[in-house]
Coordinates of C-alpha atoms in Angstrom, one line a residue:
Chain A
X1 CA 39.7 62.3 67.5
X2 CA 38.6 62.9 64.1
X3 CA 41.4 62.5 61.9
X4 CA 42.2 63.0 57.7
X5 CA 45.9 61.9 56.6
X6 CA 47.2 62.9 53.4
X7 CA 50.9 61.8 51.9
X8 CA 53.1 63.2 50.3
X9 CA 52.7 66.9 52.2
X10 CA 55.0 67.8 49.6
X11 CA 55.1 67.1 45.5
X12 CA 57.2 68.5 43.0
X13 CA 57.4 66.7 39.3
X14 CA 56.9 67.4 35.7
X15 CA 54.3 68.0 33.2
X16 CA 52.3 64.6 32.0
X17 CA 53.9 62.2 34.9
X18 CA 51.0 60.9 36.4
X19 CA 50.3 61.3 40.3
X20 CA 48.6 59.7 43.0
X21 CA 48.2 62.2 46.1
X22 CA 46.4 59.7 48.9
X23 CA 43.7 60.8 52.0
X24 CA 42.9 58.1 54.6
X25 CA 40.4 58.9 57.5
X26 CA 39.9 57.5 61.1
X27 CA 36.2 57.8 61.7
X28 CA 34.6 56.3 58.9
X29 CA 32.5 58.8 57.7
X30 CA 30.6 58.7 54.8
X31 CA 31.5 61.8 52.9
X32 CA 35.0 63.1 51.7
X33 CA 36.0 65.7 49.3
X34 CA 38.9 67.2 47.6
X35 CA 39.9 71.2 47.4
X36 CA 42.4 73.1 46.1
X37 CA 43.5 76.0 47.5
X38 CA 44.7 79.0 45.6
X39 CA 45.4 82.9 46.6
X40 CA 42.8 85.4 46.1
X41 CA 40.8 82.4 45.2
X42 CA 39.8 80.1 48.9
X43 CA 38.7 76.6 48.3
X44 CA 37.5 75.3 45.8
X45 CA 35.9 71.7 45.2
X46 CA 37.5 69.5 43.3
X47 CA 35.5 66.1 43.6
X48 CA 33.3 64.7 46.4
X49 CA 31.8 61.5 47.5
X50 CA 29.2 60.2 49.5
X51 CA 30.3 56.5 49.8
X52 CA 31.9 53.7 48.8
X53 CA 31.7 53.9 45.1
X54 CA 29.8 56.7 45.0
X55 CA 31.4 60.5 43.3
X56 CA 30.8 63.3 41.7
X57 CA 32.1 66.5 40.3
X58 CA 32.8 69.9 42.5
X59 CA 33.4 73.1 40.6
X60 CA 37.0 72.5 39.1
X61 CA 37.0 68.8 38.5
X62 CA 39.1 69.0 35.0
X63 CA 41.9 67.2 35.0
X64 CA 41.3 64.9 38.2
X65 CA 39.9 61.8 38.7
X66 CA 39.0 60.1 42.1
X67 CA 38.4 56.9 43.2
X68 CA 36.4 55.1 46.7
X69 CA 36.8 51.7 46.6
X70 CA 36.9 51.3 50.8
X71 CA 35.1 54.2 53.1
X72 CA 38.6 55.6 54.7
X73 CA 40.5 55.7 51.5
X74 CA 40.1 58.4 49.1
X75 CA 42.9 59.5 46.4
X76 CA 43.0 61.8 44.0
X77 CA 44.9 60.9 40.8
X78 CA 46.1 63.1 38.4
X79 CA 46.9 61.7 34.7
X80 CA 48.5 63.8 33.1
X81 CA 49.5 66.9 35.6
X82 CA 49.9 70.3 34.2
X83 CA 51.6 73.2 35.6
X84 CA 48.1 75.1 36.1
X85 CA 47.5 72.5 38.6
X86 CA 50.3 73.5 40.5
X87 CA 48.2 74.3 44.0
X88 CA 47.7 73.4 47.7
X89 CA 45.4 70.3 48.1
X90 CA 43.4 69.2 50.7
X91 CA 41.3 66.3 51.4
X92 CA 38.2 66.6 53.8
X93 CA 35.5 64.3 55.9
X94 CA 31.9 64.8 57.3
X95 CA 29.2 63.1 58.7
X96 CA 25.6 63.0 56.6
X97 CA 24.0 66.0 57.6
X98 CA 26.1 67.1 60.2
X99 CA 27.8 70.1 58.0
X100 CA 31.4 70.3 60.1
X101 CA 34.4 69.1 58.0
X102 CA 37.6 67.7 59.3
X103 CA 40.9 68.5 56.5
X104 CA 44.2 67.1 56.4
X105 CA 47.0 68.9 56.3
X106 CA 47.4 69.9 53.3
X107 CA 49.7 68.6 50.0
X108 CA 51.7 71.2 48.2
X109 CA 52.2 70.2 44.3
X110 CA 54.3 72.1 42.1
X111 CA 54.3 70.6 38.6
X112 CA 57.2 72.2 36.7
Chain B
X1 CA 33.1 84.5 40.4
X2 CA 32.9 83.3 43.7
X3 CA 29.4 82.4 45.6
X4 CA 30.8 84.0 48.5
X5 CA 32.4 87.5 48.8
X6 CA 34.2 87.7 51.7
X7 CA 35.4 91.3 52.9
X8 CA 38.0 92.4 53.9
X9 CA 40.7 90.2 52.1
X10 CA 43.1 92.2 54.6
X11 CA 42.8 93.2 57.9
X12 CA 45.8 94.1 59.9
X13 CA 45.1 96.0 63.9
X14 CA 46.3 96.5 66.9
X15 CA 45.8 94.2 70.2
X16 CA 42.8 95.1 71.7
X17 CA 40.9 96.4 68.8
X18 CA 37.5 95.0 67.3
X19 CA 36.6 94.0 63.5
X20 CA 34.1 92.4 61.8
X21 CA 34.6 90.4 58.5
X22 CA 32.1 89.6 55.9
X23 CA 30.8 87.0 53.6
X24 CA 28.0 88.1 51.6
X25 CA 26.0 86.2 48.8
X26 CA 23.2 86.2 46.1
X27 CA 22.4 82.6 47.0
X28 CA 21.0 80.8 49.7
X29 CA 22.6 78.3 51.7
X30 CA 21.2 75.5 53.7
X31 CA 24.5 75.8 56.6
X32 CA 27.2 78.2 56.9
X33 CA 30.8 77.8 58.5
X34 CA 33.6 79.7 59.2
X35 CA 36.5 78.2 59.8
X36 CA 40.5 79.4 60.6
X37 CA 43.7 78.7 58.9
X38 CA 46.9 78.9 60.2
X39 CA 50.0 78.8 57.2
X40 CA 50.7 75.0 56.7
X41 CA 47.8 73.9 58.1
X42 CA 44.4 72.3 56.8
X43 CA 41.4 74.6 58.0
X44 CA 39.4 74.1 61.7
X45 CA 36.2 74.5 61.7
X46 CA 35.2 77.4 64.3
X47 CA 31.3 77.3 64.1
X48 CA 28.2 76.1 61.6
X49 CA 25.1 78.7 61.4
X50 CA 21.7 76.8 60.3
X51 CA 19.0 79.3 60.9
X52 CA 18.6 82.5 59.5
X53 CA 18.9 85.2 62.2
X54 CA 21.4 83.0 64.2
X55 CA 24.0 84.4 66.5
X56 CA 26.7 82.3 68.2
X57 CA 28.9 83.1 70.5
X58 CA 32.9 81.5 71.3
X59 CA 34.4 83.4 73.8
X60 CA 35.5 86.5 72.3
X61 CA 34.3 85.5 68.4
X62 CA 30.2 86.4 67.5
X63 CA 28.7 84.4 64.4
X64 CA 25.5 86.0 62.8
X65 CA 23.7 84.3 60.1
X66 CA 21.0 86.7 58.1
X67 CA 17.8 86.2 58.2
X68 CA 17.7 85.3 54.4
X69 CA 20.6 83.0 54.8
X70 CA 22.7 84.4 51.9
X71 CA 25.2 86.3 54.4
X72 CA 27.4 85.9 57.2
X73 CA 29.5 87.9 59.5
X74 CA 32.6 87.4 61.7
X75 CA 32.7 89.8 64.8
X76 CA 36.5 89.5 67.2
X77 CA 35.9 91.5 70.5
X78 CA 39.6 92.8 71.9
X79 CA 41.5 91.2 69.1
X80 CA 44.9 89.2 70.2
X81 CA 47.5 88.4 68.5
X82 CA 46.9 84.5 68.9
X83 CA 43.9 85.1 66.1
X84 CA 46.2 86.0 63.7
X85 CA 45.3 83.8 61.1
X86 CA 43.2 83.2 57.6
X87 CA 39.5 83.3 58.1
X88 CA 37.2 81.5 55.6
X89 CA 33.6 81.2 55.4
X90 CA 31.7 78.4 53.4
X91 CA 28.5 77.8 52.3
X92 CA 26.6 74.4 52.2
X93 CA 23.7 74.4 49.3
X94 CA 21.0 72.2 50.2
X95 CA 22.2 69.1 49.2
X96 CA 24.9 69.6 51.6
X97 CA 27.3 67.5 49.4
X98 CA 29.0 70.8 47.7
X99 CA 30.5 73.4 49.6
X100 CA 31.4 77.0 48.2
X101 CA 34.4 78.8 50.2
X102 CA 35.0 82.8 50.3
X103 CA 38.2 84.1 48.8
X104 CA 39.0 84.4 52.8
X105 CA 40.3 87.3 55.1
X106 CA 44.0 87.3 56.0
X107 CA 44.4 89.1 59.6
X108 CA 46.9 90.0 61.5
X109 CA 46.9 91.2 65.4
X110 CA 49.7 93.5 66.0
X111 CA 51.0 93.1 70.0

């Protein structure tokens, strides 16, 4: 079964104390992605990538950065969090041209 | 401005009833998904549309994608209240590495 972890589920913390939210998949898949998920707003990409050292920019990437060092690990790191990016994250998986994407469950940060 | 207007944002009916929900756009897409949320939950994908013109069926849900592939729509036959739930639709451009979601459409099944 096709799986995506993410820890913590749940984040509160300051402005400007950096973060590390963490995605690990089962399946080794080639592709992963981050979203953020806002109301009145749906999912929107953050950062993708297609491999092992290989990422690029979604629509919202400012204020993120990613890395891919090893295909099943993919965190997103936050610097310097502000409280716009206060949000529900989620990291997803797919195979190279097979266009259905597995998502974890979800991190809720609230940066105060 | 989103890629993808999805309409209604808010749907609330009665068991039994029928809707339709749907995700429009200026662009063309390469794939289009819908997928459901439940609150606290990651999205499931419920189906993928590649040609334009498609229609899939699960059980009681019908996927059409238009013939242009820039739209999409969502038909529930004798709604229940198990699909209850946020419905997104997302569009793959074609190089399938970026993915553009609708704002979604919150529905709710009354018993």
């Amino acid at each position: 079964e096709a799986q995506v972890t993410q820890n913590p589920r749940y984040l509160i913390t300051v402005t400007g104390k950096k973060l590390t939210v963490t995605c690990s998949q089962n399946m080794n898949h080639e592709y992963m992605s981050w979203y953020r998920q806002d109301p009145g707003l749906g999912l929107r990409q953050i950062y993708y990538s297609m491999n092992v050292e290989v990422t690029d920019k979604g629509d919202v990437p400012e204020g993120y950065k990613v890395s891919r060092k090893e295909k099943r690990n993919f965190p997103l790191i936050l610097e310097s969090p502000s409280p716009n990016q206060t949000s529900l994250y989620f990291c997803a998986k797919w195979e190279d041209r097979v266009y259905e994407q597995y998502f974890g469950p979800g991190t809720r940060l609230t940066v105060t | 401005t989103q890629l993808l207007e999805q309409s209604p944002q808010f749907l609330s009916i009665q068991e039994g009833e029928n809707l339709t929900v749907y995700c429009n756009s200026s662009s063309v897409f390469s794939s289009l998904q819908w997928y459901r949320q439940e609150p606290g939950e990651g999205p499931v994908l419920l189906v993928t549309v590649v040609t334009g013109g498609e229609v899939k069926k699960l059980k009681r849900l019908t996927f059409q994608f238009g013939d242009a592939r820039k739209d999409s729509s969502l038909h529930i036959t004798a709604a229940q209240p198990g699909d209850t739930g946020l419905y997104l639709c997302a569009g793959a451009q074609y190089n399938f590495n970026k993915f553009y979601f609708g704002s979604g459409t919150k529905l709710n099944v009354k018993p």
